[in-house]
Amino acid sequence: MATKRMNVLVYSGNGSTVESVRHCLYSLRRLLSPSYAVITVTGEAIIKEPWTPSCALLVFPGGADLGYCRTLNGEGNRRISQYVERGGLYLGLCAGGYYASQRCEFEVGRKNMEVVGSRELAFYPGTCRGCAFPGFVYHSEKGTRAAEIAVSKTVLAKGSVPTVFRAYYNGGGVFVDAPKLRDKGVEVIASFTDNVHVDSGEGKAAVVYCKVGEGAAILTSNHPEFAAVNLDRDADVPGYDKVVDALAEDDQQRTDFLKACLWKLGLQVNQEQNVVPSLSRLHLSSVSPSHLSDIVASLADIISIQDKQEYIEDENDKFCIARSSTWSFGSLANALPDTGGEEADQDRILDYSKITKHILIHDQDVPQSKETPYFNHHAFFSNLKHFQSKSIEGGDAFGKHLLYGEVVTSTNTILEKYLQSSSPELSLGSQCRGRGSNVWVSPAGSLIFSTVVRHPMSLMPHAPVVFLQYLAAMAIVDGIKGYDIGYQKIPVKLKWPNDICGILVNSHYSSDEYLSVIGIGLNTTNASPTTSLNALKPPAPFTLEKLLARILTAFSDLYSRFVRTGFDKDLEGLYYKNWLHMDQIVTLEAEGGIRARIKGITRDWGLLIAEELAFGDRATGRIITLQSDSNSFDFFKGLVKRKL
């Protein structure tokens, strides 16, 4: 069973520009989400991390290809080449096109600008020569033009393919003699219609498709990922406004062309663009609304008053605070997300750190369905009370308070700074979650939530904080199998250290305790991009509200027990009960590639225990322990890899 390739990785390391990366994320997420997760990747990760098994497409955006070379020449390029040759896909845009050609010739003879040399990837088995048009200046729009290209409809046969259209151009090259390289797997997708500034040999190839082993690459001179709506037509460059206007006129053709290129690579592409929704209000509620007064009181020192309105603000975010007891709904429109101001503008790249977020404190009752149409708070708190009533360990420590938003960003640092310290029972639930300064839209039907744990330093000798990730994974399995009668046989297992879905634990030490935020993402009902729980054919479909309540009470029970006994033999046995790895024979990359048999984890710090094997898989008696922070488990390859 192979790992499903669901990640589209956009290089954001040395050589790339912030704007080019943002344009890539903007366009690719709209065309590929939710079938793929479009995220950034650094040069260090390409060199050291096990990214290839789950990567559907590797994208190198605009920038300067010498920066790419400095970072990735050698091991990085070896891994990229191997990935593509074994069936991977590569998209090189402008600088990414130069970089993936056999030879780069840029501004030859121009003082302080010339870049000439061979390139290691060589997906295009020839020269990329530029600039195709004169006037290029680094970090400027002075050389920008709306360059027209003619598209080959025989090469791009799927979709509504434009015959000609104009796309953003600024410094790209031409692929020299591309029509002559057809016997080497090269196909010309599009060519410039205007005369170019350099010798292009036969043809004026602007976009090429290259067959590379079992994989493929598409390299471009222009920027089909640049949408006009994200360009500043008021930039202080003569004629730039006319360039942006021309690009806006052809924006639909640009989108159709980019879709056709992605189809050519074999990706699953949306028929219509997915528009990132506006940020929603955050709703703070409690199993007992009167209990919210303690949280509000804890925020008193950081709340400021501006025009009779309460705000919390720091260097990253600004939150407007309102209370349902004093907030007038007025109409259904008031209950829906606020889309005024900057977000009401066209769908475009936004800096969400500059947008005021809104928190509504429900101090009289829980949110009504018209306020949170994708999550039923009454059902959640009802199920929470039901599962808590059956708890043996008194599992009521988590889930009492819930902060919920339909669409949020991951830049809510104010929440981690202040709300997590105000209550050990706070959980954050959302339908969509962010990465960096962008909104990242998860598929509908995903259960995405975080919960706060305050773990006293005094517990560390017998209950180390490192085990929180294990407890979270165990709680998810327990929550699924203990969801209701008949769910015990659902085939869910644990991969070391905590993989059953997506789990991330962030901890920091403060005032004699560890403040830990446990983030969990679980595909519950959506058919893609990963297998959902409902696809495992449960007796009845899972609901987000009931499943969240069950997981939180399961975690409460496990944590209460852990605090009392540590990770004792009983908890260890519960972990192994659903573990994939006992007695699995693996290769240990960090130990020089030796073979070993997995024997469990240590009960003191949760290290992976492996027993070295000699010829014939005989045990040598040497025991090796591995940290989860330094290693990752590729179960299907039987390989424990370095994670540096």
XYZ file of C-alpha atoms in Angstrom:
644
model
C 0.000 0.000 0.000
C 1.595 3.264 -1.143
C 1.343 6.599 0.618
C -1.222 8.806 -1.113
C 0.356 11.819 -2.777
C -1.725 14.724 -1.511
C 0.796 17.551 -0.957
C 1.609 20.269 -3.467
C 4.873 21.777 -2.221
C 5.797 25.341 -3.202
C 9.472 26.148 -2.642
C 9.863 29.178 -0.367
C 13.566 29.002 0.428
C 16.665 30.902 -0.708
C 16.154 32.478 -4.143
C 12.353 32.643 -4.088
C 10.460 35.903 -3.627
C 7.643 36.401 -1.163
C 5.304 37.740 -3.847
C 5.911 34.827 -6.231
C 5.254 32.307 -3.458
C 2.039 34.093 -2.503
C 0.817 34.105 -6.108
C 1.526 30.367 -6.368
C -0.364 29.583 -3.182
C -3.253 31.808 -4.221
C -3.825 30.246 -7.657
C -2.933 26.636 -6.912
C -5.117 26.441 -3.799
C -8.090 27.667 -5.783
C -7.592 25.054 -8.471
C -6.403 22.061 -6.436
C -8.026 22.293 -2.982
C -9.415 20.177 -1.346
C -7.936 17.302 -3.365
C -4.450 18.481 -2.429
C -2.877 20.459 0.407
C -0.914 23.334 -1.163
C 1.821 24.320 1.290
C 5.331 25.766 1.299
C 8.585 23.838 1.666
C 12.069 25.078 2.535
C 15.383 24.063 1.037
C 16.396 22.388 4.288
C 13.241 20.292 4.224
C 13.904 19.224 0.619
C 17.392 18.105 1.596
C 16.606 16.445 4.921
C 12.907 15.615 5.272
C 11.020 12.584 3.847
C 8.752 14.704 1.613
C 8.748 12.660 -1.582
C 6.220 9.874 -0.801
C 3.360 12.305 -0.160
C 4.279 14.961 -2.748
C 1.969 15.185 -5.769
C 3.656 18.247 -7.290
C 6.826 20.225 -6.522
C 6.633 23.884 -7.574
C 9.542 26.309 -7.985
C 8.221 29.870 -8.280
C 9.737 33.095 -9.565
C 12.848 34.569 -7.990
C 16.533 34.055 -8.769
C 17.722 30.612 -9.744
C 21.253 31.176 -8.392
C 19.718 31.153 -4.905
C 18.125 27.809 -5.712
C 21.505 26.475 -6.858
C 23.356 27.667 -3.763
C 20.904 25.893 -1.504
C 20.087 22.731 -3.426
C 23.046 21.834 -5.629
C 24.174 18.353 -4.693
C 21.905 16.484 -2.310
C 18.840 18.664 -2.797
C 18.860 18.361 -6.575
C 19.643 14.672 -6.338
C 16.483 14.153 -4.314
C 14.386 16.320 -6.645
C 15.677 14.467 -9.727
C 15.049 11.100 -8.137
C 11.546 12.170 -7.125
C 10.596 13.228 -10.665
C 12.277 10.292 -12.385
C 10.326 7.901 -10.167
C 6.968 9.390 -11.096
C 6.902 12.820 -9.447
C 5.789 16.098 -11.030
C 7.573 19.439 -11.243
C 6.261 22.896 -12.160
C 8.907 25.574 -12.775
C 7.680 29.153 -13.153
C 10.086 31.737 -14.642
C 13.153 31.293 -12.391
C 11.938 27.756 -11.731
C 12.073 27.219 -15.510
C 15.656 28.474 -15.813
C 16.605 26.308 -12.850
C 15.220 23.085 -14.328
C 16.866 23.528 -17.743
C 20.156 21.901 -18.692
C 21.736 25.309 -19.189
C 20.816 28.799 -18.029
C 21.817 31.904 -20.011
C 20.511 35.129 -18.471
C 21.319 38.650 -19.697
C 24.568 37.571 -21.333
C 26.930 40.529 -21.684
C 24.969 42.781 -19.327
C 27.248 43.956 -16.536
C 26.258 42.847 -13.015
C 23.317 40.884 -14.428
C 24.837 38.031 -16.443
C 24.195 34.507 -15.189
C 25.507 31.628 -17.305
C 26.032 27.994 -16.450
C 24.843 24.416 -16.496
C 22.110 23.252 -14.126
C 21.882 19.918 -12.344
C 18.202 19.082 -12.787
C 18.218 19.386 -16.619
C 14.571 18.408 -17.002
C 14.578 20.509 -20.177
C 17.495 18.998 -22.147
C 18.562 22.316 -23.623
C 19.104 25.999 -22.865
C 16.715 28.493 -21.318
C 17.896 31.894 -22.608
C 16.691 35.266 -21.404
C 15.472 37.777 -20.975
C 12.963 37.132 -23.725
C 12.041 40.817 -23.614
C 14.206 43.773 -22.544
C 13.920 46.014 -19.498
C 14.168 43.577 -16.588
C 15.137 45.088 -13.223
C 15.350 43.013 -10.044
C 12.632 43.704 -7.465
C 10.809 46.032 -9.821
C 7.864 46.068 -12.232
C 9.788 48.146 -14.813
C 10.317 45.187 -17.142
C 6.818 43.804 -16.741
C 4.588 43.268 -19.753
C 1.423 41.443 -20.706
C 3.156 39.011 -23.048
C 0.915 37.222 -25.517
C 1.403 33.516 -26.102
C -0.151 31.122 -28.616
C -1.190 27.774 -27.142
C -0.922 24.360 -28.770
C -4.298 22.678 -28.413
C -2.826 19.378 -29.525
C -0.522 19.321 -26.504
C -3.151 20.641 -24.087
C -6.161 18.608 -25.125
C -8.281 18.751 -21.956
C -10.406 21.636 -20.761
C -11.324 24.976 -22.281
C -7.926 25.811 -23.747
C -7.429 29.369 -25.059
C -5.877 29.881 -28.470
C -3.975 32.992 -27.431
C -3.898 35.031 -24.227
C -1.744 37.509 -22.350
C 0.061 36.575 -19.136
C 2.313 38.392 -16.673
C 5.938 38.434 -17.826
C 8.980 39.822 -16.019
C 12.404 38.381 -16.836
C 11.661 34.895 -18.143
C 13.584 33.143 -20.900
C 12.817 31.177 -24.036
C 13.466 27.475 -24.373
C 15.976 27.366 -27.207
C 15.278 24.995 -30.126
C 12.467 23.312 -28.206
C 10.720 21.921 -31.342
C 13.922 20.027 -32.202
C 13.883 18.165 -28.863
C 10.658 16.239 -29.337
C 12.608 12.962 -29.541
C 13.860 13.723 -26.000
C 10.362 13.990 -24.588
C 9.850 17.736 -25.067
C 6.527 19.195 -26.206
C 5.957 22.895 -26.831
C 2.825 23.949 -24.953
C 2.902 27.661 -25.858
C 5.046 30.142 -27.793
C 5.453 33.904 -27.737
C 3.657 35.700 -30.575
C 5.951 38.752 -30.471
C 9.575 38.764 -31.550
C 11.905 37.991 -28.668
C 15.036 39.871 -27.593
C 17.417 36.860 -27.691
C 18.275 34.077 -30.127
C 15.652 31.403 -29.489
C 16.767 29.023 -32.227
C 13.830 27.277 -33.844
C 10.547 28.577 -32.455
C 9.870 30.928 -29.552
C 8.875 28.419 -26.865
C 7.475 30.058 -23.726
C 6.068 26.965 -22.006
C 7.317 23.390 -22.435
C 6.356 19.933 -21.203
C 9.226 17.531 -20.505
C 8.920 13.816 -19.917
C 11.427 12.830 -17.213
C 11.709 9.106 -16.508
C 8.361 8.038 -15.058
C 7.519 11.632 -14.146
C 7.127 14.951 -15.917
C 7.847 18.674 -15.684
C 6.235 21.812 -17.077
C 8.491 24.856 -17.322
C 7.283 28.377 -18.095
C 8.847 31.685 -19.034
C 5.837 33.736 -17.980
C 3.651 33.623 -14.866
C 0.268 31.934 -15.479
C -0.197 31.885 -11.692
C -0.295 35.688 -11.408
C -3.890 36.951 -11.186
C -4.454 40.586 -12.129
C -6.547 41.180 -9.027
C -3.394 40.740 -6.918
C -1.363 43.308 -8.841
C -1.194 46.971 -7.852
C -2.150 48.955 -10.934
C -1.260 52.142 -9.042
C 2.404 51.171 -8.771
C 4.743 54.034 -9.648
C 5.854 52.550 -12.974
C 4.855 54.253 -16.249
C 2.359 52.133 -18.203
C 2.027 49.494 -15.507
C -1.674 50.252 -15.062
C -2.261 49.363 -18.711
C -0.373 46.079 -18.234
C -2.604 45.157 -15.293
C -5.740 46.114 -17.249
C -4.674 43.897 -20.154
C -3.996 40.981 -17.796
C -7.415 41.476 -16.192
C -9.086 41.211 -19.604
C -7.463 37.810 -20.178
C -7.707 36.484 -16.637
C -10.232 33.767 -17.463
C -8.005 32.497 -20.275
C -5.050 32.547 -17.866
C -6.991 30.414 -15.395
C -8.110 28.003 -18.129
C -4.519 27.658 -19.328
C -3.173 26.941 -15.860
C -5.908 24.353 -15.294
C -5.031 22.674 -18.595
C -1.343 22.534 -17.612
C -2.215 20.895 -14.292
C -4.436 18.399 -16.104
C -1.547 17.696 -18.498
C 0.508 16.689 -15.461
C -2.256 14.300 -14.396
C -3.530 16.211 -11.368
C -7.114 16.344 -10.179
C -8.257 19.894 -10.915
C -11.404 21.700 -9.822
C -13.839 22.629 -12.563
C -14.464 25.904 -10.758
C -12.047 27.882 -8.594
C -12.422 27.488 -4.844
C -12.709 30.932 -3.325
C -11.240 31.344 0.147
C -14.096 32.389 2.449
C -14.002 35.446 4.660
C -12.879 35.123 8.252
C -15.798 34.296 10.512
C -16.594 35.446 14.018
C -15.148 33.391 16.839
C -17.796 32.143 19.258
C -16.779 31.550 22.887
C -19.281 29.373 24.759
C -19.424 27.021 27.737
C -21.270 23.963 28.989
C -22.483 26.433 31.612
C -22.514 29.977 30.140
C -22.126 31.573 33.558
C -18.658 29.982 33.834
C -17.357 32.273 31.093
C -17.063 35.099 33.589
C -13.766 33.648 34.866
C -12.250 33.694 31.381
C -13.446 37.232 30.754
C -12.071 38.344 34.130
C -8.660 36.853 33.309
C -8.488 39.039 30.182
C -9.239 42.300 31.992
C -5.603 43.432 32.094
C -5.141 43.162 28.318
C -8.502 44.545 27.168
C -8.449 48.141 25.956
C -11.422 50.410 25.294
C -11.670 52.220 21.965
C -14.849 54.142 21.091
C -16.756 52.260 23.804
C -15.719 48.946 22.241
C -13.446 46.334 23.859
C -10.310 45.158 22.023
C -7.375 42.818 22.591
C -4.354 43.647 20.485
C -0.719 42.664 20.122
C 1.910 42.840 17.391
C 0.204 40.122 15.324
C -3.547 40.397 15.782
C -6.407 42.610 16.856
C -9.616 41.177 18.322
C -12.872 42.987 18.897
C -14.772 41.587 21.905
C -18.574 41.528 22.188
C -20.999 39.786 24.540
C -24.233 38.172 23.439
C -25.997 39.719 26.453
C -25.367 43.186 25.041
C -25.147 42.346 21.335
C -28.256 42.856 19.214
C -28.737 40.301 16.462
C -31.280 42.458 14.673
C -31.408 40.182 11.679
C -29.919 37.040 10.251
C -27.331 39.175 8.448
C -25.909 40.236 11.812
C -25.425 36.607 12.804
C -23.407 35.762 9.726
C -19.669 36.414 9.314
C -18.723 40.044 9.031
C -17.399 40.627 5.518
C -17.080 44.381 5.692
C -13.955 46.380 5.108
C -10.923 44.936 3.364
C -12.278 41.392 3.144
C -15.378 42.538 1.277
C -13.124 43.416 -1.644
C -12.527 41.009 -4.506
C -11.139 37.560 -3.911
C -7.435 38.291 -3.737
C -4.331 37.916 -1.585
C -4.936 39.463 1.832
C -2.749 40.100 4.860
C -4.957 38.612 7.553
C -2.787 39.994 10.328
C -4.144 43.443 9.431
C -7.808 42.409 9.609
C -9.656 42.803 12.904
C -11.023 39.494 14.189
C -14.256 39.345 16.183
C -14.932 37.255 19.297
C -18.514 36.920 20.501
C -18.816 35.722 24.118
C -22.044 33.753 24.627
C -22.627 34.523 28.289
C -26.343 33.666 28.254
C -26.726 30.647 25.960
C -24.714 28.623 23.467
C -24.588 29.772 19.810
C -27.691 29.068 17.770
C -27.584 27.108 14.510
C -28.008 30.218 12.356
C -24.789 31.605 13.844
C -22.727 28.421 13.325
C -24.504 26.449 10.576
C -21.719 23.849 10.299
C -21.503 22.986 13.981
C -24.364 22.337 16.414
C -23.269 23.590 19.837
C -26.345 22.182 21.568
C -25.502 18.714 20.202
C -21.849 19.049 21.232
C -22.510 20.065 24.844
C -25.310 17.498 25.164
C -22.976 14.704 24.031
C -20.199 16.074 26.238
C -22.431 15.819 29.317
C -23.503 12.309 28.281
C -19.942 10.989 27.928
C -18.784 12.778 31.071
C -21.552 11.057 33.046
C -20.077 7.679 32.033
C -16.497 8.613 32.860
C -14.680 6.413 35.368
C -11.839 8.884 35.881
C -14.070 11.930 36.123
C -13.323 12.983 32.558
C -14.691 16.510 32.692
C -11.459 18.521 32.531
C -11.595 19.268 28.800
C -14.321 20.623 26.549
C -16.125 22.744 29.140
C -15.300 25.894 27.201
C -15.284 26.003 23.402
C -13.998 28.717 21.085
C -15.376 28.017 17.611
C -14.979 29.655 14.203
C -16.044 28.573 10.738
C -12.940 30.173 9.187
C -9.897 31.181 11.239
C -6.197 31.799 10.670
C -3.262 30.183 12.386
C -1.962 33.624 13.312
C -4.246 33.815 16.351
C -1.248 34.147 18.634
C -3.287 36.237 21.035
C -5.377 33.162 21.801
C -2.347 31.062 22.603
C -0.874 33.868 24.721
C -3.888 34.734 26.802
C -6.906 32.445 26.443
C -4.861 29.290 26.979
C -3.583 30.601 30.293
C -7.018 31.695 31.407
C -8.578 28.239 31.355
C -7.249 24.690 31.282
C -10.547 23.518 29.769
C -10.516 25.655 26.614
C -10.774 23.994 23.212
C -10.653 25.707 19.819
C -12.724 24.183 17.016
C -12.862 25.283 13.389
C -13.925 24.263 9.903
C -11.013 26.040 8.197
C -7.583 26.708 9.632
C -4.733 28.891 8.488
C -1.054 28.499 7.779
C 1.218 31.505 8.227
C -0.550 34.677 7.110
C -2.840 32.801 4.743
C -6.212 31.199 5.212
C -5.889 27.508 4.448
C -9.230 25.870 3.693
C -9.712 22.351 4.948
C -12.206 20.036 3.272
C -15.739 20.202 4.593
C -16.309 17.414 7.089
C -12.903 17.669 8.754
C -12.748 17.855 12.532
C -10.029 20.403 13.299
C -9.514 21.450 16.887
C -6.965 22.378 19.530
C -7.129 21.927 23.270
C -5.071 23.501 26.030
C -3.250 21.502 28.716
C -1.568 23.088 31.741
C 0.892 20.480 32.943
C 2.591 21.340 36.288
C 6.357 21.025 36.461
C 5.959 19.035 39.678
C 4.519 16.150 37.637
C 7.516 15.834 35.324
C 9.447 13.197 37.321
C 6.701 10.586 36.891
C 4.536 12.104 34.103
C 6.741 13.794 31.442
C 4.988 16.262 29.152
C 6.340 14.416 26.095
C 3.607 11.790 26.572
C 0.831 14.274 25.729
C 1.203 13.371 22.049
C 0.730 9.682 22.902
C -2.309 10.408 25.052
C -3.849 12.519 22.278
C -3.413 9.697 19.751
C -4.864 7.159 22.189
C -7.825 9.468 22.870
C -8.627 9.677 19.171
C -8.662 5.892 18.819
C -10.707 5.577 22.000
C -13.059 8.302 20.778
C -13.645 6.517 17.483
C -14.025 3.012 18.890
C -16.040 4.243 21.878
C -18.269 6.507 19.817
C -21.222 4.203 20.274
C -22.223 0.540 20.250
C -20.840 -1.297 17.214
C -17.878 1.003 16.545
C -15.258 -1.066 18.411
C -14.114 -2.927 15.279
C -13.455 0.125 13.102
C -9.910 -0.459 11.735
C -7.922 2.478 13.094
C -4.337 2.028 14.301
C -1.484 4.118 15.718
C 1.778 4.812 13.871
C 4.648 5.936 16.103
C 4.699 8.333 17.735
C 1.206 9.782 17.349
C -0.014 9.345 13.775
C -3.633 8.423 13.282
C -4.542 11.756 11.701
C -2.716 15.028 12.118
C -1.470 15.829 15.642
C 0.768 18.724 16.610
C 1.734 19.618 20.188
C 3.271 23.030 20.941
C 4.530 23.543 24.493
C 6.306 26.276 26.399
C 7.317 26.619 30.019
C 5.874 29.382 32.202
C 5.415 29.850 35.944
C 6.225 26.303 37.067
C 4.074 24.627 34.429
C 4.079 23.634 30.778
C 1.402 25.308 28.663
C 0.680 22.919 25.795
C -1.645 23.369 22.835
C -2.579 20.038 21.243
C -3.770 20.505 17.655
C -5.665 17.717 15.904
C -7.044 17.350 12.380
C -9.249 14.370 11.535
C -11.006 13.716 8.213
C -14.420 12.600 9.385
C -16.811 12.746 6.448
C -15.025 14.098 3.357
C -14.146 11.756 0.497
C -10.807 13.475 -0.259
C -7.926 14.031 -0.053
C -7.474 11.264 2.559
C -9.643 8.357 3.653
C -12.419 9.563 5.939
C -13.796 7.796 9.002
C -17.164 7.423 7.314
C -15.447 5.601 4.435
C -14.553 2.854 6.959
C -18.250 1.914 6.990
C -19.255 2.567 10.605
C -22.726 1.400 11.752
C -23.919 4.986 11.219
C -22.064 8.064 9.956
C -19.963 9.997 12.457
C -21.013 13.521 13.374
C -18.434 16.149 14.233
C -20.177 17.251 17.416
C -20.481 13.801 18.983
C -17.003 12.710 17.912
C -15.381 15.829 19.350
C -17.225 15.326 22.645
C -16.125 11.682 22.814
C -12.459 12.444 22.014
C -12.272 15.208 24.613
C -13.770 13.047 27.366
C -11.463 10.167 26.375
C -8.490 12.524 26.615
C -9.740 13.795 29.987
C -9.835 10.234 31.334
C -6.400 9.360 29.970
C -4.811 12.557 31.212
C -6.329 12.232 34.704
C -4.944 8.727 34.917
C -1.563 9.795 33.533
C -1.246 12.561 36.132
C -1.919 10.030 38.878
C 0.156 7.046 37.674
C 2.430 8.265 34.904
C 2.749 6.215 31.722
C 2.493 2.953 33.656
C 2.123 -0.595 32.330
C -1.639 -0.250 31.989
C -1.415 2.900 29.840
C 1.448 1.323 27.918
C -0.766 -1.690 27.232
C -3.582 0.541 25.971
C -1.133 2.241 23.599
C 0.188 -1.084 22.271
C -3.347 -2.423 21.833
C -3.779 -0.292 18.713
C -0.109 0.023 17.715
C 1.127 -0.979 14.270
C 4.762 -1.675 15.001
C 5.359 -4.392 17.593
C 8.052 -6.781 16.272
C 8.150 -5.006 12.902
C 11.569 -5.325 11.219
C 12.873 -1.963 10.001
C 15.959 -0.211 8.690
C 17.367 2.492 10.990
C 18.697 5.330 8.838
C 20.238 7.163 11.811
C 22.262 4.066 12.718
C 23.913 3.579 9.354
C 21.123 1.521 7.786
C 21.200 -1.443 10.196
C 18.218 -3.770 10.478
C 16.343 -3.885 13.753
C 13.165 -5.238 15.325
C 10.803 -2.789 17.041
C 10.158 -3.750 20.664
C 8.067 -0.846 21.969
C 8.596 2.547 23.602
C 10.263 3.515 26.863
C 7.948 4.451 29.711
C 10.163 7.287 30.919
C 10.485 9.503 27.815
C 8.532 7.693 25.077
C 11.588 6.736 23.028
C 11.249 4.077 20.337
C 12.971 0.821 21.349
C 14.662 -1.181 18.584
C 16.737 -4.375 18.879
C 19.609 -4.707 16.419
C 19.505 -7.716 14.077
C 22.401 -9.607 12.522
C 22.468 -11.999 9.539
C 19.318 -14.088 9.368
C 17.539 -11.517 11.551
C 19.101 -12.896 14.712
C 19.056 -10.511 17.668
C 22.490 -9.197 18.670
C 21.350 -8.011 22.083
C 22.103 -4.360 21.320
C 19.191 -2.075 22.173
C 18.774 1.277 20.408
C 16.415 4.074 21.481
C 15.220 6.793 19.082
C 13.559 10.159 19.731
C 10.349 11.082 17.927
C 11.609 14.625 17.351
C 14.598 13.314 15.405
C 13.061 10.415 13.484
C 9.963 9.583 11.466
C 8.443 6.190 10.687
C 7.842 5.205 7.056
C 5.676 2.214 7.864
C 5.174 0.947 4.326
C 8.904 0.996 3.531
C 9.913 -0.410 6.922
C 12.228 2.547 7.433
C 12.869 4.815 10.416
C 14.204 8.009 8.810
C 16.176 10.909 10.158
C 14.055 14.000 10.753
C 16.434 16.942 11.074
